[in-house]
mmCIF file of C-alpha atoms in Angstrom:
data_model
loop_
_atom_site.group_PDB
_atom_site.id
_atom_site.type_symbol
_atom_site.label_atom_id
_atom_site.label_comp_id
_atom_site.label_asym_id
_atom_site.label_seq_id
_atom_site.Cartn_x
_atom_site.Cartn_y
_atom_site.Cartn_z
ATOM 1 C CA MET A 1 -5.537 4.894 6.897
ATOM 2 C CA CYS A 2 -2.301 4.639 4.927
ATOM 3 C CA LEU A 3 -0.177 1.532 4.460
ATOM 4 C CA PRO A 4 3.476 1.908 3.429
ATOM 5 C CA HIS A 5 5.471 0.277 0.656
ATOM 6 C CA ALA A 6 8.044 -2.489 1.141
ATOM 7 C CA GLY A 7 10.744 -1.181 3.444
ATOM 8 C CA GLY A 8 8.652 1.899 4.170
ATOM 9 C CA SER A 9 7.460 3.342 7.437
ATOM 10 C CA ALA A 10 4.599 5.432 8.770
ATOM 11 C CA SER A 11 6.624 8.641 8.506
ATOM 12 C CA PHE A 12 6.497 8.354 4.705
ATOM 13 C CA TYR A 13 2.929 9.640 4.923
ATOM 14 C CA PHE A 14 3.626 12.680 7.089
ATOM 15 C CA PRO A 15 3.480 15.099 4.105
ATOM 16 C CA LEU A 16 0.118 13.608 3.089
ATOM 17 C CA SER A 17 -1.217 13.905 6.638
ATOM 18 C CA LYS A 18 -0.195 17.534 6.782
ATOM 19 C CA ALA A 19 -1.636 18.324 3.348
ATOM 20 C CA LEU A 20 -5.024 16.676 3.978
ATOM 21 C CA ALA A 21 -5.644 18.282 7.378
ATOM 22 C CA PRO A 22 -8.301 19.164 8.369
ATOM 23 C CA THR A 23 -10.163 17.497 5.482
ATOM 24 C CA ALA A 24 -9.273 14.055 6.777
ATOM 25 C CA GLU A 25 -7.567 12.524 9.771
ATOM 26 C CA VAL A 26 -4.674 10.505 8.359
ATOM 27 C CA LEU A 27 -3.574 7.407 10.245
ATOM 28 C CA ALA A 28 -0.423 5.605 9.080
ATOM 29 C CA VAL A 29 0.411 2.007 9.910
ATOM 30 C CA GLN A 30 3.846 1.344 11.367
ATOM 31 C CA TYR A 31 4.886 -2.195 10.507
ATOM 32 C CA PRO A 32 6.987 -4.089 13.064
ATOM 33 C CA GLY A 33 10.745 -4.025 12.620
ATOM 34 C CA ARG A 34 11.315 -0.352 11.800
ATOM 35 C CA GLN A 35 11.718 3.043 13.444
ATOM 36 C CA ASP A 36 9.995 3.031 16.853
ATOM 37 C CA ARG A 37 9.143 -0.687 16.398
ATOM 38 C CA ARG A 38 12.654 -1.688 15.327
ATOM 39 C CA GLN A 39 13.066 -4.137 18.202
ATOM 40 C CA GLU A 40 10.009 -6.138 17.141
ATOM 41 C CA PRO A 41 10.390 -9.013 14.662
ATOM 42 C CA ASN A 42 9.483 -8.346 11.051
ATOM 43 C CA ILE A 43 6.411 -10.049 9.595
ATOM 44 C CA SER A 44 7.199 -11.670 6.271
ATOM 45 C CA ASN A 45 3.692 -12.967 5.517
ATOM 46 C CA LEU A 46 1.243 -10.549 3.951
ATOM 47 C CA ASP A 47 -1.855 -12.348 5.206
ATOM 48 C CA GLU A 48 -0.535 -12.114 8.749
ATOM 49 C CA LEU A 49 0.125 -8.411 8.276
ATOM 50 C CA ALA A 50 -3.437 -7.961 7.008
ATOM 51 C CA ASP A 51 -4.795 -9.795 10.043
ATOM 52 C CA ARG A 52 -2.827 -7.534 12.367
ATOM 53 C CA VAL A 53 -4.010 -4.352 10.641
ATOM 54 C CA PHE A 54 -7.598 -5.593 10.668
ATOM 55 C CA GLU A 55 -7.402 -6.154 14.427
ATOM 56 C CA VAL A 56 -6.482 -2.499 14.845
ATOM 57 C CA ILE A 57 -9.066 -0.922 12.559
ATOM 58 C CA GLY A 58 -11.971 -3.164 13.477
ATOM 59 C CA ASP A 59 -12.900 -0.665 16.200
ATOM 60 C CA LEU A 60 -12.935 2.308 13.798
ATOM 61 C CA ASP A 61 -16.373 1.620 12.356
ATOM 62 C CA ASP A 62 -17.870 4.729 13.960
ATOM 63 C CA ARG A 63 -16.616 6.983 11.158
ATOM 64 C CA PRO A 64 -16.050 6.754 7.394
ATOM 65 C CA LEU A 65 -12.807 4.926 6.689
ATOM 66 C CA ALA A 66 -10.773 5.074 3.489
ATOM 67 C CA LEU A 67 -7.705 2.927 2.840
ATOM 68 C CA PHE A 68 -4.649 4.082 0.908
ATOM 69 C CA GLY A 69 -1.759 1.780 0.111
ATOM 70 C CA HIS A 70 1.312 2.253 -2.036
ATOM 71 C CA SER A 71 3.124 -0.671 -3.685
ATOM 72 C CA MET A 72 3.077 -3.533 -1.144
ATOM 73 C CA GLY A 73 0.708 -1.378 0.894
ATOM 74 C CA ALA A 74 -1.832 -1.467 -1.947
ATOM 75 C CA VAL A 75 -2.150 -5.252 -1.800
ATOM 76 C CA LEU A 76 -2.255 -5.086 1.984
ATOM 77 C CA ALA A 77 -5.035 -2.480 1.872
ATOM 78 C CA TYR A 78 -7.001 -4.737 -0.492
ATOM 79 C CA GLU A 79 -6.683 -7.700 1.885
ATOM 80 C CA VAL A 80 -7.707 -5.551 4.858
ATOM 81 C CA ALA A 81 -10.764 -4.368 2.931
ATOM 82 C CA LEU A 82 -11.706 -7.989 2.254
ATOM 83 C CA ARG A 83 -11.448 -8.759 5.963
ATOM 84 C CA LEU A 84 -13.735 -5.847 6.813
ATOM 85 C CA GLN A 85 -16.237 -7.134 4.280
ATOM 86 C CA ASP A 86 -16.046 -10.726 5.539
ATOM 87 C CA ALA A 87 -16.612 -9.550 9.125
ATOM 88 C CA GLY A 88 -19.765 -7.665 8.151
ATOM 89 C CA LEU A 89 -18.212 -4.335 9.090
ATOM 90 C CA PRO A 90 -18.717 -1.182 7.005
ATOM 91 C CA ASP A 91 -16.784 -1.254 3.762
ATOM 92 C CA PRO A 92 -14.118 1.367 3.220
ATOM 93 C CA VAL A 93 -15.736 4.391 1.610
ATOM 94 C CA ARG A 94 -12.966 4.105 -0.969
ATOM 95 C CA LEU A 95 -9.874 2.003 -1.553
ATOM 96 C CA PHE A 96 -6.912 3.882 -3.021
ATOM 97 C CA VAL A 97 -4.286 1.585 -4.539
ATOM 98 C CA SER A 98 -1.063 3.161 -5.745
ATOM 99 C CA GLY A 99 1.994 1.863 -7.569
ATOM 100 C CA ARG A 100 0.905 -1.767 -7.682
ATOM 101 C CA ARG A 101 -0.508 -4.105 -10.282
ATOM 102 C CA ALA A 102 -3.822 -5.864 -9.621
ATOM 103 C CA PRO A 103 -3.576 -8.890 -7.292
ATOM 104 C CA SER A 104 -4.583 -11.202 -10.135
ATOM 105 C CA ARG A 105 -1.602 -10.123 -12.265
ATOM 106 C CA ASP A 106 1.243 -12.281 -10.962
ATOM 107 C CA ARG A 107 4.899 -11.877 -11.838
ATOM 108 C CA ASP A 108 7.589 -14.389 -10.955
ATOM 109 C CA GLU A 109 9.657 -12.148 -8.676
ATOM 110 C CA ARG A 110 12.320 -13.549 -6.343
ATOM 111 C CA LEU A 111 14.218 -10.536 -5.111
ATOM 112 C CA HIS A 112 13.679 -11.647 -1.534
ATOM 113 C CA VAL A 113 16.142 -14.520 -2.117
ATOM 114 C CA SER A 114 18.682 -12.385 -3.989
ATOM 115 C CA THR A 115 21.917 -11.017 -2.572
ATOM 116 C CA ASP A 116 21.960 -7.782 -0.599
ATOM 117 C CA GLU A 117 23.674 -6.082 -3.534
ATOM 118 C CA GLU A 118 20.957 -7.170 -5.978
ATOM 119 C CA LEU A 119 18.164 -6.131 -3.651
ATOM 120 C CA LEU A 120 19.816 -2.777 -2.999
ATOM 121 C CA ALA A 121 20.184 -2.196 -6.727
ATOM 122 C CA GLU A 122 16.449 -2.733 -7.191
ATOM 123 C CA VAL A 123 15.550 -0.392 -4.339
ATOM 124 C CA ARG A 124 17.804 2.291 -5.812
ATOM 125 C CA ARG A 125 16.311 1.759 -9.264
ATOM 126 C CA LEU A 126 12.805 2.346 -7.953
ATOM 127 C CA GLY A 127 13.881 5.451 -6.021
ATOM 128 C CA GLY A 128 11.917 6.686 -3.048
ATOM 129 C CA SER A 129 12.885 8.515 0.095
ATOM 130 C CA HIS A 130 14.931 5.690 1.647
ATOM 131 C CA ALA A 131 17.011 4.894 -1.452
ATOM 132 C CA VAL A 132 19.539 7.649 -0.717
ATOM 133 C CA LEU A 133 19.803 6.571 2.925
ATOM 134 C CA LEU A 134 21.124 3.193 1.822
ATOM 135 C CA ASP A 135 24.475 4.790 1.006
ATOM 136 C CA ASP A 136 25.104 4.971 4.754
ATOM 137 C CA PRO A 137 26.414 1.554 5.927
ATOM 138 C CA ASP A 138 24.899 1.918 9.401
ATOM 139 C CA VAL A 139 21.481 2.823 8.037
ATOM 140 C CA ARG A 140 21.719 0.030 5.483
ATOM 141 C CA GLU A 141 22.436 -2.543 8.178
ATOM 142 C CA MET A 142 19.497 -1.277 10.199
ATOM 143 C CA ILE A 143 16.811 -1.278 7.497
ATOM 144 C CA MET A 144 17.834 -4.097 5.153
ATOM 145 C CA PRO A 145 16.111 -6.801 7.259
ATOM 146 C CA SER A 146 12.785 -4.953 6.964
ATOM 147 C CA ILE A 147 13.204 -4.447 3.219
ATOM 148 C CA ARG A 148 13.963 -8.124 2.627
ATOM 149 C CA SER A 149 11.100 -9.241 4.893
ATOM 150 C CA ASP A 150 8.623 -7.003 3.088
ATOM 151 C CA TYR A 151 9.786 -8.192 -0.325
ATOM 152 C CA ARG A 152 9.361 -11.761 0.855
ATOM 153 C CA ALA A 153 5.828 -10.983 2.017
ATOM 154 C CA VAL A 154 4.648 -9.347 -1.185
ATOM 155 C CA GLU A 155 6.470 -11.629 -3.634
ATOM 156 C CA ARG A 156 5.056 -14.764 -2.025
ATOM 157 C CA TYR A 157 1.547 -13.344 -1.798
ATOM 158 C CA ARG A 158 -1.167 -14.841 -4.009
ATOM 159 C CA CYS A 159 -4.742 -13.623 -3.948
ATOM 160 C CA THR A 160 -7.740 -15.917 -3.686
ATOM 161 C CA PRO A 161 -9.347 -16.080 -7.154
ATOM 162 C CA GLY A 162 -12.869 -14.774 -7.493
ATOM 163 C CA ARG A 163 -13.009 -12.674 -4.338
ATOM 164 C CA GLN A 164 -14.313 -9.170 -4.946
ATOM 165 C CA LEU A 165 -14.866 -6.023 -2.955
ATOM 166 C CA THR A 166 -17.982 -3.881 -3.273
ATOM 167 C CA CYS A 167 -16.391 -0.511 -2.492
ATOM 168 C CA PRO A 168 -15.162 2.068 -5.043
ATOM 169 C CA VAL A 169 -11.510 1.724 -6.038
ATOM 170 C CA THR A 170 -9.224 4.491 -7.238
ATOM 171 C CA VAL A 171 -6.060 3.242 -8.924
ATOM 172 C CA LEU A 172 -3.021 5.526 -9.117
ATOM 173 C CA THR A 173 0.030 4.660 -11.199
ATOM 174 C CA GLY A 174 3.071 6.249 -12.791
ATOM 175 C CA ASP A 175 3.353 6.175 -16.565
ATOM 176 C CA SER A 176 6.965 4.928 -16.405
ATOM 177 C CA ASP A 177 6.781 2.601 -13.397
ATOM 178 C CA PRO A 178 9.006 -0.408 -14.201
ATOM 179 C CA ARG A 179 6.983 -2.563 -11.823
ATOM 180 C CA VAL A 180 3.471 -1.778 -13.080
ATOM 181 C CA SER A 181 2.149 -1.536 -16.629
ATOM 182 C CA ILE A 182 -0.981 0.473 -17.386
ATOM 183 C CA ASP A 183 -2.846 -2.740 -18.226
ATOM 184 C CA GLU A 184 -1.793 -4.338 -14.941
ATOM 185 C CA ALA A 185 -3.013 -1.275 -13.055
ATOM 186 C CA ALA A 186 -6.310 -1.193 -14.935
ATOM 187 C CA ALA A 187 -6.947 -4.833 -13.977
ATOM 188 C CA TRP A 188 -7.862 -3.693 -10.451
ATOM 189 C CA GLU A 189 -11.374 -3.279 -11.835
ATOM 190 C CA GLU A 190 -11.689 -7.070 -11.699
ATOM 191 C CA HIS A 191 -11.406 -6.987 -7.924
ATOM 192 C CA THR A 192 -14.487 -4.977 -7.040
ATOM 193 C CA THR A 193 -18.103 -4.769 -8.072
ATOM 194 C CA GLY A 194 -18.000 -1.072 -7.258
ATOM 195 C CA PRO A 195 -16.863 1.702 -9.578
ATOM 196 C CA THR A 196 -13.195 1.828 -10.513
ATOM 197 C CA GLU A 197 -11.158 4.728 -11.844
ATOM 198 C CA LEU A 198 -7.594 4.753 -13.143
ATOM 199 C CA GLN A 199 -5.445 7.852 -12.666
ATOM 200 C CA VAL A 200 -2.100 7.907 -14.503
ATOM 201 C CA PHE A 201 0.573 10.355 -13.356
ATOM 202 C CA PRO A 202 3.921 11.285 -14.877
ATOM 203 C CA GLY A 203 6.726 9.447 -13.141
ATOM 204 C CA GLY A 204 8.045 6.121 -11.989
ATOM 205 C CA HIS A 205 7.345 3.906 -9.010
ATOM 206 C CA PHE A 206 7.394 6.769 -6.509
ATOM 207 C CA PHE A 207 5.459 9.213 -8.679
ATOM 208 C CA LEU A 208 3.359 10.200 -5.664
ATOM 209 C CA SER A 209 6.345 12.003 -4.138
ATOM 210 C CA ASP A 210 7.056 13.980 -7.316
ATOM 211 C CA GLN A 211 3.339 14.590 -7.933
ATOM 212 C CA ASN A 212 2.482 15.297 -4.312
ATOM 213 C CA THR A 213 0.211 18.276 -5.007
ATOM 214 C CA ARG A 214 -1.795 16.483 -7.693
ATOM 215 C CA VAL A 215 -2.111 13.291 -5.655
ATOM 216 C CA THR A 216 -3.201 15.192 -2.558
ATOM 217 C CA GLY A 217 -5.760 17.115 -4.593
ATOM 218 C CA LEU A 218 -7.191 13.892 -5.995
ATOM 219 C CA LEU A 219 -7.496 12.320 -2.549
ATOM 220 C CA ALA A 220 -9.082 15.429 -1.050
ATOM 221 C CA ASP A 221 -11.619 15.550 -3.873
ATOM 222 C CA ARG A 222 -12.606 11.897 -3.525
ATOM 223 C CA LEU A 223 -12.736 12.031 0.274
ATOM 224 C CA THR A 224 -15.083 15.035 0.265
ATOM 225 C CA SER A 225 -17.386 13.626 -2.383
ATOM 226 C CA PRO A 226 -21.047 13.455 -1.282
ATOM 227 C CA ASP A 227 -20.901 9.758 -2.143
ATOM 228 C CA VAL A 228 -18.585 9.128 0.814
ATOM 229 C CA ALA A 229 -21.221 9.974 3.399
ATOM 230 C CA THR A 230 -23.904 8.113 1.474
ATOM 231 C CA LEU A 231 -21.812 4.961 1.173
ATOM 232 C CA HIS A 232 -20.938 4.928 4.858
ATOM 233 C CA GLU A 233 -24.513 5.440 6.002
ATOM 234 C CA ALA A 234 -25.742 2.704 3.693
ATOM 235 C CA LYS A 235 -23.368 0.158 5.268
ATOM 236 C CA ILE A 236 -24.145 0.791 8.946
#
C-alpha cells in the first residue's frame, strides 16, 4: 500500500503499480480533497489521516502487507504501522520510507502559514510531477488547498517519543534532497527494533521518479525475499 506525498494523489503511484505487477498488488491511498475525492474536505491532521487509513487496511490481514510512503506519506505509513501493531494485527512485512527524515528529527517548518507564492516556490524547488501543473492558474486554484492542508498536517506532526516498530524498515533518500540529510534519513533506525537499511540514490526530493527502474528493482527484491513470507506467518 502506497501513501502519497504532500499535495500528491494516488495516481502518482501508477507507474510503480504497473512495474511491480504481477509481483505485488499495489494499492494507493487517495486522500480526501483531490482528484475523484475533490469535493471532500481536506484533512489537515496527520494522526486523523493515519486513523482513516488504518480503518481501511485493518481488514487486509489475510495477506502480507507492505507499506510505502514518500515524504509526508513516509510519516503517515509509520503511524499506520504503529496502529497495526497496537491493535495486535500482523505487522507490515516491511515499511518503506522515502524522501523523509526520521520522525524524531524535527525541523521548525512553517510553510503552511506562508503566502501562496512562498508555498508555490517551495513546491517548484522540490520538483515532482505536479510542480509543472502549477503554472496553470485553474489547476493551481484547484490543488493549492490540498497542498496547504498536507503541509499543515506534516509540519505540525510530532511523534510520540520512545515508540518503536518491530518490522524491517527500508529507508530511501536522494543524495541532494534539500529536505532530508543522510543523517536524518539514517535516524529511522531508532524507530524500529527490526533491521533497517539505508539506500541512497542520486537526485533530489523526487529522486524516485528519476530513478524509477532502480527503485522498482529494490522494492521487487525486498518484496520477494523469503523473509517476507516467514515474517507474515510468524505474526498470524
